[in-house]
Amino acid sequence: MSILSLLILSLPILTGALIIRLLWVDQKDFGSCILCLWLGAGLGFGLSALLYYIYLLFFAGSPYFLYAELALFLMVLAVVYAAQKKTAADLAPGRWKISLPQMIILFIAGAVFVISFWSLLIYSRQTAYGDWDAWMIFNRSARFIYRSPSNWQDAFSKDMNLLFHADYPPLLALNIASRWEALGHETTHVPMLLGLSFSLAAFGICFGALANLASLGQAALGVILLGGVGFFLSEGGRQTADVPLAVYILSSVVFLFFHARQNRAVFMAFSALMAGLAAWTKNEGLLFVLASVAILFLAALWRRSFRDFLFYLLGLALPLSLLLHFKLQVSPASEFLNGGTALLIQNLTDESRHRLIFGAFRKFFLYGGGWAGIGIFSILGMYFLLFFSRSHRNARAVYLTLAILVMQLLGYYVFYLISPYDLNWHISYSLNRLFVQIYPSIVFVVLAASQPPETIFSPA
């Protein structure tokens, strides 16, 4: 793969990592470094897309976006350097004391990760142009933008066939087009590396967050559960938006946990920012925003305190305002709304559709992914019931997140009810990808709420 493509993609990753570093400027342990890097990757790609969107609105046709990114990177670097210098006297590198059980599970996790990533790399090279959605939606939009930046809105024309899904949020397309602009030519290496980066981010965020919030053994188990499940791993090489969306949902959930642990309002704002970037990635991300806002509003009512909720709304302001502009001024309406109110009501009340969708969900929960014929969600459910920790350190975040994810699943159910497509085809084509979007978050929540391997296998 092109070294230059990798260097160009590293700029937003480093910018985002430096911004995240400001949140944990007083920590230098390995887990925090991993967490900062890969939370920063998602944040960096998200901010790059927002910045490029604004750039296209005001300076379309001017090939100087790379300089704007470099200026942002240098400003963030200066702030981080000042913060690090100010607190340098108080910093000491964190150290882990690794026990024998931890060494064993880390070795297994390392082997799973190496095999999984190598398989993903081979698959990515074999599918250099990506899956159907990649070259019909995201890479197509990127080519329209790159080849005619002055007419970039044509990539989302209302005259396009529904197959091109011109209403889809443009985070991936904007990242690809801006990297091509910086390189001066189109290359399949950019979308390939972008997909691999998001796959690595899922591993890194899950590992780093669990190492900070739970234990090293629990972090290693998270890597095993992500890398050992084929239905999740294969999506990372298809250049579609489902793994990036999963990363943003996971990032938002992780910040909710850190807020519950440390009660810092900035974590609520970052949780919202990541949720907003999820909405910029795929339409299901907007569903996640709505579910999160609804649950957090109810939680604020219950606690009779709206401070955290207001910070959450503040974090949503930039991504949602730009998304609103995109949806109202640039993209066509969603195909889900083209049938009219009468058809929507008919579909919502059709008993046969309910039976078909419920049966598909039930089958995937019981048998989807996993090992030895047992579905991965069944395995996670059993693990949660067997090893649920009675410690209340993460209790509030666990309940909030589970409520949000349940609402997300209900939203998926409703999407199928109102689908304008043949329902059997739509379910068979997309159901596993919907579960990919929430799988890393479910793994993280289950492990954060459960006893770690160090406790389970410790001598009585």
Tab-separated table of C-alpha atoms in Angstrom:
chain	number	residue	atom	x	y	z
A	1	MET	CA	0.000	0.000	0.000
A	2	SER	CA	1.114	3.554	-0.720
A	3	ILE	CA	3.243	5.056	2.043
A	4	LEU	CA	2.140	8.528	0.935
A	5	SER	CA	-1.531	7.544	1.325
A	6	LEU	CA	-0.757	6.334	4.831
A	7	LEU	CA	1.011	9.588	5.698
A	8	ILE	CA	-1.874	11.694	4.381
A	9	LEU	CA	-4.368	9.645	6.408
A	10	SER	CA	-2.232	9.961	9.527
A	11	LEU	CA	-2.735	13.749	9.726
A	12	PRO	CA	-6.360	13.694	10.968
A	13	ILE	CA	-5.549	10.715	13.214
A	14	LEU	CA	-2.739	12.625	14.930
A	15	THR	CA	-4.856	15.783	15.224
A	16	GLY	CA	-7.696	13.872	16.862
A	17	ALA	CA	-5.306	11.961	19.140
A	18	LEU	CA	-3.773	15.212	20.368
A	19	ILE	CA	-7.218	16.659	21.130
A	20	ILE	CA	-8.174	13.526	23.078
A	21	ARG	CA	-4.796	13.664	24.823
A	22	LEU	CA	-5.841	16.951	26.416
A	23	LEU	CA	-8.559	15.044	28.297
A	24	TRP	CA	-6.008	12.692	29.881
A	25	VAL	CA	-2.940	14.910	29.997
A	26	ASP	CA	-2.128	13.563	33.482
A	27	GLN	CA	-1.977	9.887	32.407
A	28	LYS	CA	0.893	8.159	30.586
A	29	ASP	CA	0.130	4.464	30.978
A	30	PHE	CA	-0.082	2.202	27.935
A	31	GLY	CA	-3.867	1.819	28.082
A	32	SER	CA	-4.409	5.582	28.052
A	33	CYS	CA	-2.066	6.006	25.081
A	34	ILE	CA	-3.918	3.322	23.114
A	35	LEU	CA	-7.263	4.890	24.018
A	36	CYS	CA	-6.145	8.404	23.029
A	37	LEU	CA	-4.752	7.236	19.694
A	38	TRP	CA	-7.824	5.351	18.522
A	39	LEU	CA	-10.481	7.632	19.991
A	40	GLY	CA	-8.481	10.324	18.241
A	41	ALA	CA	-8.617	8.461	14.937
A	42	GLY	CA	-12.407	8.554	14.918
A	43	LEU	CA	-12.490	12.137	16.144
A	44	GLY	CA	-9.878	13.223	13.604
A	45	PHE	CA	-11.684	11.694	10.629
A	46	GLY	CA	-14.944	13.194	11.862
A	47	LEU	CA	-13.528	16.689	12.308
A	48	SER	CA	-11.772	16.439	8.939
A	49	ALA	CA	-15.108	15.664	7.253
A	50	LEU	CA	-16.856	18.573	9.002
A	51	LEU	CA	-14.028	20.949	8.154
A	52	TYR	CA	-13.940	19.821	4.513
A	53	TYR	CA	-17.719	20.238	4.238
A	54	ILE	CA	-17.425	23.844	5.468
A	55	TYR	CA	-14.453	24.350	3.122
A	56	LEU	CA	-16.502	23.147	0.136
A	57	LEU	CA	-19.376	25.452	1.052
A	58	PHE	CA	-17.145	28.528	0.957
A	59	PHE	CA	-14.041	27.626	-1.096
A	60	ALA	CA	-15.148	24.898	-3.518
A	61	GLY	CA	-12.578	24.464	-6.258
A	62	SER	CA	-9.628	25.776	-4.234
A	63	PRO	CA	-7.084	22.954	-3.694
A	64	TYR	CA	-5.711	24.187	-0.385
A	65	PHE	CA	-7.623	22.135	2.163
A	66	LEU	CA	-4.461	20.303	3.252
A	67	TYR	CA	-3.033	23.595	4.512
A	68	ALA	CA	-6.135	24.198	6.623
A	69	GLU	CA	-5.676	20.748	8.164
A	70	LEU	CA	-2.005	21.387	8.797
A	71	ALA	CA	-2.838	24.697	10.493
A	72	LEU	CA	-5.350	22.951	12.751
A	73	PHE	CA	-2.794	20.246	13.601
A	74	LEU	CA	-0.123	22.795	14.513
A	75	MET	CA	-2.522	24.774	16.717
A	76	VAL	CA	-3.612	21.642	18.584
A	77	LEU	CA	0.026	20.520	18.899
A	78	ALA	CA	0.961	23.871	20.470
A	79	VAL	CA	-1.875	23.618	23.014
A	80	VAL	CA	-0.946	20.045	23.944
A	81	TYR	CA	2.714	20.952	24.288
A	82	ALA	CA	1.820	23.822	26.630
A	83	ALA	CA	-0.445	21.573	28.700
A	84	GLN	CA	2.167	18.811	28.916
A	85	LYS	CA	4.887	21.280	29.885
A	86	LYS	CA	2.689	22.783	32.600
A	87	THR	CA	2.035	19.420	34.242
A	88	ALA	CA	5.322	17.653	33.415
A	89	ALA	CA	6.571	17.819	36.998
A	90	ASP	CA	3.546	15.895	38.217
A	91	LEU	CA	3.659	13.140	35.600
A	92	ALA	CA	5.072	9.689	36.102
A	93	PRO	CA	4.756	6.831	33.632
A	94	GLY	CA	2.087	4.359	34.684
A	95	ARG	CA	3.138	0.732	35.107
A	96	TRP	CA	1.180	-2.471	34.983
A	97	LYS	CA	2.019	-5.475	37.095
A	98	ILE	CA	1.088	-8.386	34.877
A	99	SER	CA	0.106	-11.642	36.544
A	100	LEU	CA	0.380	-15.093	34.968
A	101	PRO	CA	-3.372	-15.347	34.106
A	102	GLN	CA	-3.133	-11.915	32.484
A	103	MET	CA	-0.090	-12.974	30.475
A	104	ILE	CA	-1.970	-16.015	29.194
A	105	ILE	CA	-5.074	-14.116	28.114
A	106	LEU	CA	-2.936	-11.337	26.613
A	107	PHE	CA	-1.041	-13.928	24.572
A	108	ILE	CA	-4.324	-15.398	23.299
A	109	ALA	CA	-5.660	-11.914	22.528
A	110	GLY	CA	-2.454	-11.029	20.683
A	111	ALA	CA	-2.672	-14.169	18.575
A	112	VAL	CA	-6.345	-13.528	17.763
A	113	PHE	CA	-5.580	-9.929	16.832
A	114	VAL	CA	-2.639	-10.786	14.561
A	115	ILE	CA	-4.561	-13.527	12.742
A	116	SER	CA	-7.665	-11.357	12.453
A	117	PHE	CA	-5.852	-8.294	11.184
A	118	TRP	CA	-3.815	-10.323	8.699
A	119	SER	CA	-7.026	-11.880	7.368
A	120	LEU	CA	-8.621	-8.445	7.162
A	121	LEU	CA	-5.615	-7.088	5.273
A	122	ILE	CA	-5.752	-9.916	2.726
A	123	TYR	CA	-9.508	-9.466	2.299
A	124	SER	CA	-9.045	-5.710	1.798
A	125	ARG	CA	-6.498	-6.275	-0.954
A	126	GLN	CA	-8.806	-8.784	-2.663
A	127	THR	CA	-11.713	-6.306	-2.598
A	128	ALA	CA	-9.750	-3.176	-3.492
A	129	TYR	CA	-12.834	-1.338	-4.779
A	130	GLY	CA	-14.949	-2.336	-1.806
A	131	ASP	CA	-18.389	-3.864	-1.526
A	132	TRP	CA	-21.483	-2.735	-3.475
A	133	ASP	CA	-22.285	0.099	-1.062
A	134	ALA	CA	-18.685	1.286	-1.146
A	135	TRP	CA	-18.424	1.914	-4.870
A	136	MET	CA	-22.113	2.779	-5.389
A	137	ILE	CA	-22.396	5.277	-2.526
A	138	PHE	CA	-19.264	6.429	-0.705
A	139	ASN	CA	-16.483	6.008	-3.276
A	140	ARG	CA	-18.800	7.235	-6.045
A	141	SER	CA	-19.582	10.392	-4.085
A	142	ALA	CA	-15.879	10.899	-3.403
A	143	ARG	CA	-15.114	10.669	-7.140
A	144	PHE	CA	-17.788	13.244	-7.976
A	145	ILE	CA	-16.350	15.621	-5.365
A	146	TYR	CA	-12.713	15.085	-6.333
A	147	ARG	CA	-13.216	15.289	-10.092
A	148	SER	CA	-15.371	18.418	-9.979
A	149	PRO	CA	-14.999	20.148	-6.605
A	150	SER	CA	-16.723	23.304	-7.883
A	151	ASN	CA	-19.841	21.184	-8.539
A	152	TRP	CA	-19.445	18.892	-5.517
A	153	GLN	CA	-23.154	18.990	-4.679
A	154	ASP	CA	-23.861	16.998	-7.848
A	155	ALA	CA	-22.593	13.964	-5.893
A	156	PHE	CA	-25.867	14.161	-3.932
A	157	SER	CA	-28.213	15.117	-6.754
A	158	LYS	CA	-31.940	14.570	-6.336
A	159	ASP	CA	-32.011	13.217	-9.907
A	160	MET	CA	-29.960	10.144	-9.050
A	161	ASN	CA	-31.467	6.697	-8.933
A	162	LEU	CA	-32.340	5.493	-5.419
A	163	LEU	CA	-29.646	2.801	-5.766
A	164	PHE	CA	-26.999	5.511	-5.321
A	165	HIS	CA	-28.443	6.576	-1.932
A	166	ALA	CA	-27.528	10.205	-2.420
A	167	ASP	CA	-29.162	11.029	0.931
A	168	TYR	CA	-26.522	9.102	2.904
A	169	PRO	CA	-24.340	11.266	5.200
A	170	PRO	CA	-20.976	12.046	3.545
A	171	LEU	CA	-18.328	11.485	6.243
A	172	LEU	CA	-16.557	8.684	4.358
A	173	ALA	CA	-16.908	10.351	0.967
A	174	LEU	CA	-15.514	13.645	2.270
A	175	ASN	CA	-12.521	11.935	3.879
A	176	ILE	CA	-11.727	10.006	0.720
A	177	ALA	CA	-12.113	13.039	-1.561
A	178	SER	CA	-9.994	15.287	0.678
A	179	ARG	CA	-7.188	12.666	0.799
A	180	TRP	CA	-7.290	12.327	-3.001
A	181	GLU	CA	-7.082	16.106	-3.273
A	182	ALA	CA	-4.003	16.130	-1.049
A	183	LEU	CA	-2.382	13.315	-3.064
A	184	GLY	CA	-3.336	14.809	-6.415
A	185	HIS	CA	-4.787	11.568	-7.796
A	186	GLU	CA	-7.357	8.843	-7.098
A	187	THR	CA	-6.148	5.635	-5.524
A	188	THR	CA	-7.912	2.662	-3.992
A	189	HIS	CA	-5.349	2.751	-1.186
A	190	VAL	CA	-7.174	5.629	0.512
A	191	PRO	CA	-10.568	3.942	1.075
A	192	MET	CA	-8.785	0.671	1.880
A	193	LEU	CA	-6.629	2.299	4.559
A	194	LEU	CA	-9.583	4.278	5.859
A	195	GLY	CA	-11.536	1.053	6.378
A	196	LEU	CA	-8.577	-0.620	8.068
A	197	SER	CA	-8.088	2.419	10.330
A	198	PHE	CA	-11.653	2.238	11.583
A	199	SER	CA	-11.307	-1.508	12.179
A	200	LEU	CA	-8.165	-0.915	14.230
A	201	ALA	CA	-9.966	1.872	16.081
A	202	ALA	CA	-12.681	-0.553	17.219
A	203	PHE	CA	-10.013	-2.840	18.715
A	204	GLY	CA	-8.004	0.003	20.215
A	205	ILE	CA	-10.927	1.827	21.828
A	206	CYS	CA	-12.387	-1.351	23.316
A	207	PHE	CA	-8.982	-2.446	24.655
A	208	GLY	CA	-7.932	0.953	25.991
A	209	ALA	CA	-11.263	1.753	27.626
A	210	LEU	CA	-11.587	-1.629	29.333
A	211	ALA	CA	-7.966	-1.442	30.512
A	212	ASN	CA	-8.789	1.899	32.156
A	213	LEU	CA	-12.244	1.104	33.479
A	214	ALA	CA	-11.955	-2.618	34.265
A	215	SER	CA	-8.723	-4.587	33.990
A	216	LEU	CA	-6.021	-5.696	31.575
A	217	GLY	CA	-7.553	-9.165	31.361
A	218	GLN	CA	-10.968	-7.727	30.525
A	219	ALA	CA	-9.363	-5.564	27.822
A	220	ALA	CA	-7.714	-8.644	26.293
A	221	LEU	CA	-11.038	-10.500	26.381
A	222	GLY	CA	-12.606	-7.606	24.465
A	223	VAL	CA	-10.016	-8.025	21.708
A	224	ILE	CA	-10.783	-11.762	21.529
A	225	LEU	CA	-14.534	-11.133	21.252
A	226	LEU	CA	-14.050	-8.582	18.477
A	227	GLY	CA	-11.397	-10.403	16.472
A	228	GLY	CA	-12.882	-13.851	16.882
A	229	VAL	CA	-16.270	-13.053	15.330
A	230	GLY	CA	-16.318	-13.202	11.543
A	231	PHE	CA	-19.505	-11.228	10.905
A	232	PHE	CA	-17.912	-8.153	12.508
A	233	LEU	CA	-14.372	-8.533	11.228
A	234	SER	CA	-15.204	-8.970	7.543
A	235	GLU	CA	-17.111	-5.673	7.361
A	236	GLY	CA	-13.937	-3.682	7.960
A	237	GLY	CA	-12.533	-4.683	4.581
A	238	ARG	CA	-15.613	-3.769	2.560
A	239	GLN	CA	-15.111	0.010	2.784
A	240	THR	CA	-18.713	0.502	3.900
A	241	ALA	CA	-19.943	2.746	6.716
A	242	ASP	CA	-21.010	0.121	9.241
A	243	VAL	CA	-17.681	-0.330	11.060
A	244	PRO	CA	-17.029	3.450	11.152
A	245	LEU	CA	-20.526	3.897	12.579
A	246	ALA	CA	-19.779	1.169	15.138
A	247	VAL	CA	-16.617	3.068	16.142
A	248	TYR	CA	-18.515	6.315	16.715
A	249	ILE	CA	-21.265	4.588	18.702
A	250	LEU	CA	-18.623	2.814	20.797
A	251	SER	CA	-16.741	6.092	21.323
A	252	SER	CA	-19.900	7.843	22.497
A	253	VAL	CA	-20.645	4.995	24.914
A	254	VAL	CA	-17.075	5.016	26.273
A	255	PHE	CA	-17.312	8.729	27.056
A	256	LEU	CA	-20.580	8.101	28.909
A	257	PHE	CA	-18.738	5.596	31.082
A	258	PHE	CA	-15.891	7.999	31.782
A	259	HIS	CA	-18.396	10.687	32.678
A	260	ALA	CA	-20.127	8.334	35.107
A	261	ARG	CA	-16.739	7.477	36.643
A	262	GLN	CA	-15.230	10.989	36.844
A	263	ASN	CA	-18.249	13.339	36.572
A	264	ARG	CA	-16.496	15.686	34.136
A	265	ALA	CA	-18.946	17.597	31.970
A	266	VAL	CA	-16.482	17.630	29.067
A	267	PHE	CA	-16.969	13.867	28.709
A	268	MET	CA	-20.681	14.420	28.080
A	269	ALA	CA	-19.852	16.949	25.376
A	270	PHE	CA	-17.423	14.527	23.724
A	271	SER	CA	-19.945	11.690	23.982
A	272	ALA	CA	-22.399	13.894	22.119
A	273	LEU	CA	-19.786	14.934	19.550
A	274	MET	CA	-19.072	11.286	18.776
A	275	ALA	CA	-22.811	10.596	18.510
A	276	GLY	CA	-23.096	13.530	16.125
A	277	LEU	CA	-20.275	12.104	14.021
A	278	ALA	CA	-22.172	8.797	13.972
A	279	ALA	CA	-25.073	10.704	12.411
A	280	TRP	CA	-22.608	12.109	9.844
A	281	THR	CA	-21.538	8.570	8.949
A	282	LYS	CA	-24.827	6.820	8.243
A	283	ASN	CA	-28.550	7.430	8.717
A	284	GLU	CA	-28.654	4.881	11.528
A	285	GLY	CA	-26.302	7.208	13.387
A	286	LEU	CA	-29.060	9.803	13.546
A	287	LEU	CA	-31.232	7.130	15.154
A	288	PHE	CA	-28.483	6.679	17.770
A	289	VAL	CA	-28.534	10.439	18.446
A	290	LEU	CA	-32.314	10.410	18.925
A	291	ALA	CA	-32.137	7.366	21.215
A	292	SER	CA	-29.334	8.917	23.274
A	293	VAL	CA	-31.079	12.284	23.622
A	294	ALA	CA	-34.336	10.612	24.674
A	295	ILE	CA	-32.724	8.377	27.320
A	296	LEU	CA	-30.447	11.105	28.701
A	297	PHE	CA	-33.373	13.523	28.896
A	298	LEU	CA	-35.381	10.985	30.887
A	299	ALA	CA	-32.357	10.419	33.129
A	300	ALA	CA	-32.071	14.177	33.667
A	301	LEU	CA	-35.764	14.346	34.595
A	302	TRP	CA	-35.311	11.471	37.035
A	303	ARG	CA	-32.319	13.129	38.693
A	304	ARG	CA	-33.843	16.624	38.419
A	305	SER	CA	-30.569	17.940	37.092
A	306	PHE	CA	-30.115	19.096	33.485
A	307	ARG	CA	-26.481	20.195	33.648
A	308	ASP	CA	-25.085	17.070	31.988
A	309	PHE	CA	-27.892	17.005	29.426
A	310	LEU	CA	-27.179	20.598	28.412
A	311	PHE	CA	-23.514	19.742	27.868
A	312	TYR	CA	-24.668	16.825	25.729
A	313	LEU	CA	-26.756	19.168	23.577
A	314	LEU	CA	-23.772	21.515	23.330
A	315	GLY	CA	-21.610	18.699	21.961
A	316	LEU	CA	-24.240	17.924	19.315
A	317	ALA	CA	-24.459	21.509	18.070
A	318	LEU	CA	-21.762	21.533	15.365
A	319	PRO	CA	-22.245	18.119	13.730
A	320	LEU	CA	-26.046	18.272	13.800
A	321	SER	CA	-26.246	21.838	12.473
A	322	LEU	CA	-24.073	20.867	9.496
A	323	LEU	CA	-26.009	17.621	9.019
A	324	LEU	CA	-29.258	19.598	9.022
A	325	HIS	CA	-27.836	21.817	6.284
A	326	PHE	CA	-26.784	18.740	4.292
A	327	LYS	CA	-30.189	17.085	4.625
A	328	LEU	CA	-32.230	20.195	3.839
A	329	GLN	CA	-30.061	21.974	1.270
A	330	VAL	CA	-27.920	19.348	-0.457
A	331	SER	CA	-29.252	15.781	-0.376
A	332	PRO	CA	-32.589	14.356	-1.541
A	333	ALA	CA	-35.201	12.969	0.847
A	334	SER	CA	-34.797	9.425	2.158
A	335	GLU	CA	-36.484	6.656	0.194
A	336	PHE	CA	-38.148	5.580	3.445
A	337	LEU	CA	-40.350	8.680	3.230
A	338	ASN	CA	-41.335	8.429	-0.440
A	339	GLY	CA	-44.362	6.169	0.000
A	340	GLY	CA	-46.607	8.623	1.817
A	341	THR	CA	-48.407	8.444	5.145
A	342	ALA	CA	-50.971	5.847	4.057
A	343	LEU	CA	-48.287	3.312	3.088
A	344	LEU	CA	-46.356	3.966	6.302
A	345	ILE	CA	-49.427	3.236	8.418
A	346	GLN	CA	-50.215	0.132	6.361
A	347	ASN	CA	-46.701	-1.233	6.853
A	348	LEU	CA	-46.640	-0.428	10.573
A	349	THR	CA	-49.844	-2.374	11.150
A	350	ASP	CA	-49.077	-5.328	8.851
A	351	GLU	CA	-48.938	-8.408	11.115
A	352	SER	CA	-47.016	-10.500	8.579
A	353	ARG	CA	-44.211	-7.916	8.499
A	354	HIS	CA	-43.988	-8.001	12.297
A	355	ARG	CA	-43.710	-11.804	12.283
A	356	LEU	CA	-41.016	-11.801	9.605
A	357	ILE	CA	-38.897	-9.119	11.294
A	358	PHE	CA	-39.259	-10.565	14.798
A	359	GLY	CA	-38.317	-14.018	13.514
A	360	ALA	CA	-35.202	-12.654	11.789
A	361	PHE	CA	-34.114	-10.771	14.918
A	362	ARG	CA	-34.683	-13.821	17.088
A	363	LYS	CA	-32.696	-16.067	14.747
A	364	PHE	CA	-29.764	-13.667	14.647
A	365	PHE	CA	-29.715	-13.269	18.417
A	366	LEU	CA	-29.665	-17.025	18.917
A	367	TYR	CA	-27.396	-18.119	16.078
A	368	GLY	CA	-25.691	-15.107	14.461
A	369	GLY	CA	-21.883	-15.070	14.705
A	370	GLY	CA	-20.490	-16.924	17.676
A	371	TRP	CA	-18.983	-20.354	17.943
A	372	ALA	CA	-20.159	-23.990	17.928
A	373	GLY	CA	-23.556	-23.010	16.591
A	374	ILE	CA	-24.267	-20.623	19.473
A	375	GLY	CA	-24.870	-16.983	18.530
A	376	ILE	CA	-22.419	-14.415	19.852
A	377	PHE	CA	-25.214	-12.372	21.434
A	378	SER	CA	-26.412	-15.472	23.282
A	379	ILE	CA	-22.837	-16.030	24.501
A	380	LEU	CA	-22.559	-12.428	25.672
A	381	GLY	CA	-25.929	-12.663	27.387
A	382	MET	CA	-24.880	-15.792	29.274
A	383	TYR	CA	-21.557	-14.222	30.230
A	384	PHE	CA	-23.363	-11.162	31.564
A	385	LEU	CA	-25.790	-13.248	33.646
A	386	LEU	CA	-23.035	-15.469	35.044
A	387	PHE	CA	-20.423	-12.842	35.847
A	388	PHE	CA	-22.344	-9.607	36.357
A	389	SER	CA	-20.473	-7.550	38.926
A	390	ARG	CA	-22.427	-6.267	41.897
A	391	SER	CA	-20.033	-3.339	42.102
A	392	HIS	CA	-21.805	-0.062	41.379
A	393	ARG	CA	-18.798	1.748	39.892
A	394	ASN	CA	-20.195	1.527	36.358
A	395	ALA	CA	-23.842	0.812	37.194
A	396	ARG	CA	-25.369	4.096	36.015
A	397	ALA	CA	-23.465	4.059	32.718
A	398	VAL	CA	-24.389	0.410	32.150
A	399	TYR	CA	-28.115	1.047	32.586
A	400	LEU	CA	-28.075	4.210	30.460
A	401	THR	CA	-26.149	2.545	27.651
A	402	LEU	CA	-28.277	-0.589	27.633
A	403	ALA	CA	-31.410	1.573	27.423
A	404	ILE	CA	-29.937	3.507	24.479
A	405	LEU	CA	-28.933	0.311	22.644
A	406	VAL	CA	-32.372	-1.230	23.205
A	407	MET	CA	-33.935	1.892	21.660
A	408	GLN	CA	-31.489	1.573	18.772
A	409	LEU	CA	-32.658	-1.996	18.184
A	410	LEU	CA	-36.292	-0.884	18.313
A	411	GLY	CA	-35.426	1.755	15.725
A	412	TYR	CA	-33.957	-0.923	13.453
A	413	TYR	CA	-37.190	-2.863	13.863
A	414	VAL	CA	-39.251	0.165	12.805
A	415	PHE	CA	-36.950	0.821	9.825
A	416	TYR	CA	-37.744	-2.643	8.521
A	417	LEU	CA	-41.463	-2.101	9.100
A	418	ILE	CA	-41.490	0.997	6.885
A	419	SER	CA	-38.957	-0.307	4.352
A	420	PRO	CA	-39.950	0.417	0.723
A	421	TYR	CA	-38.010	-2.661	-0.456
A	422	ASP	CA	-38.920	-6.319	-0.616
A	423	LEU	CA	-38.734	-7.189	3.078
A	424	ASN	CA	-37.162	-10.642	2.699
A	425	TRP	CA	-34.395	-9.221	0.527
A	426	HIS	CA	-33.866	-6.181	2.760
A	427	ILE	CA	-33.491	-8.293	5.900
A	428	SER	CA	-31.162	-10.851	4.305
A	429	TYR	CA	-29.004	-8.079	2.815
A	430	SER	CA	-28.677	-5.781	5.814
A	431	LEU	CA	-29.554	-7.409	9.149
A	432	ASN	CA	-26.044	-8.613	9.993
A	433	ARG	CA	-24.653	-5.144	9.211
A	434	LEU	CA	-27.106	-3.487	11.591
A	435	PHE	CA	-25.820	-5.716	14.371
A	436	VAL	CA	-22.229	-4.900	13.345
A	437	GLN	CA	-23.032	-1.268	14.190
A	438	ILE	CA	-23.785	-2.026	17.840
A	439	TYR	CA	-21.666	-5.131	18.414
A	440	PRO	CA	-18.491	-3.420	19.760
A	441	SER	CA	-20.611	-1.348	22.161
A	442	ILE	CA	-22.403	-4.439	23.446
A	443	VAL	CA	-19.076	-6.224	23.959
A	444	PHE	CA	-17.745	-3.211	25.840
A	445	VAL	CA	-20.820	-2.783	28.067
A	446	VAL	CA	-21.039	-6.483	28.921
A	447	LEU	CA	-17.362	-6.630	29.889
A	448	ALA	CA	-17.439	-3.306	31.755
A	449	ALA	CA	-20.384	-4.590	33.786
A	450	SER	CA	-18.906	-8.038	34.482
A	451	GLN	CA	-16.247	-9.485	36.729
A	452	PRO	CA	-12.820	-9.536	35.046
A	453	PRO	CA	-10.943	-12.783	34.365
A	454	GLU	CA	-8.523	-11.869	37.153
A	455	THR	CA	-11.385	-12.184	39.649
A	456	ILE	CA	-13.106	-15.152	38.039
A	457	PHE	CA	-9.946	-17.286	37.985
A	458	SER	CA	-8.402	-16.050	41.212
A	459	PRO	CA	-7.873	-18.624	43.994
A	460	ALA	CA	-10.817	-18.772	46.396
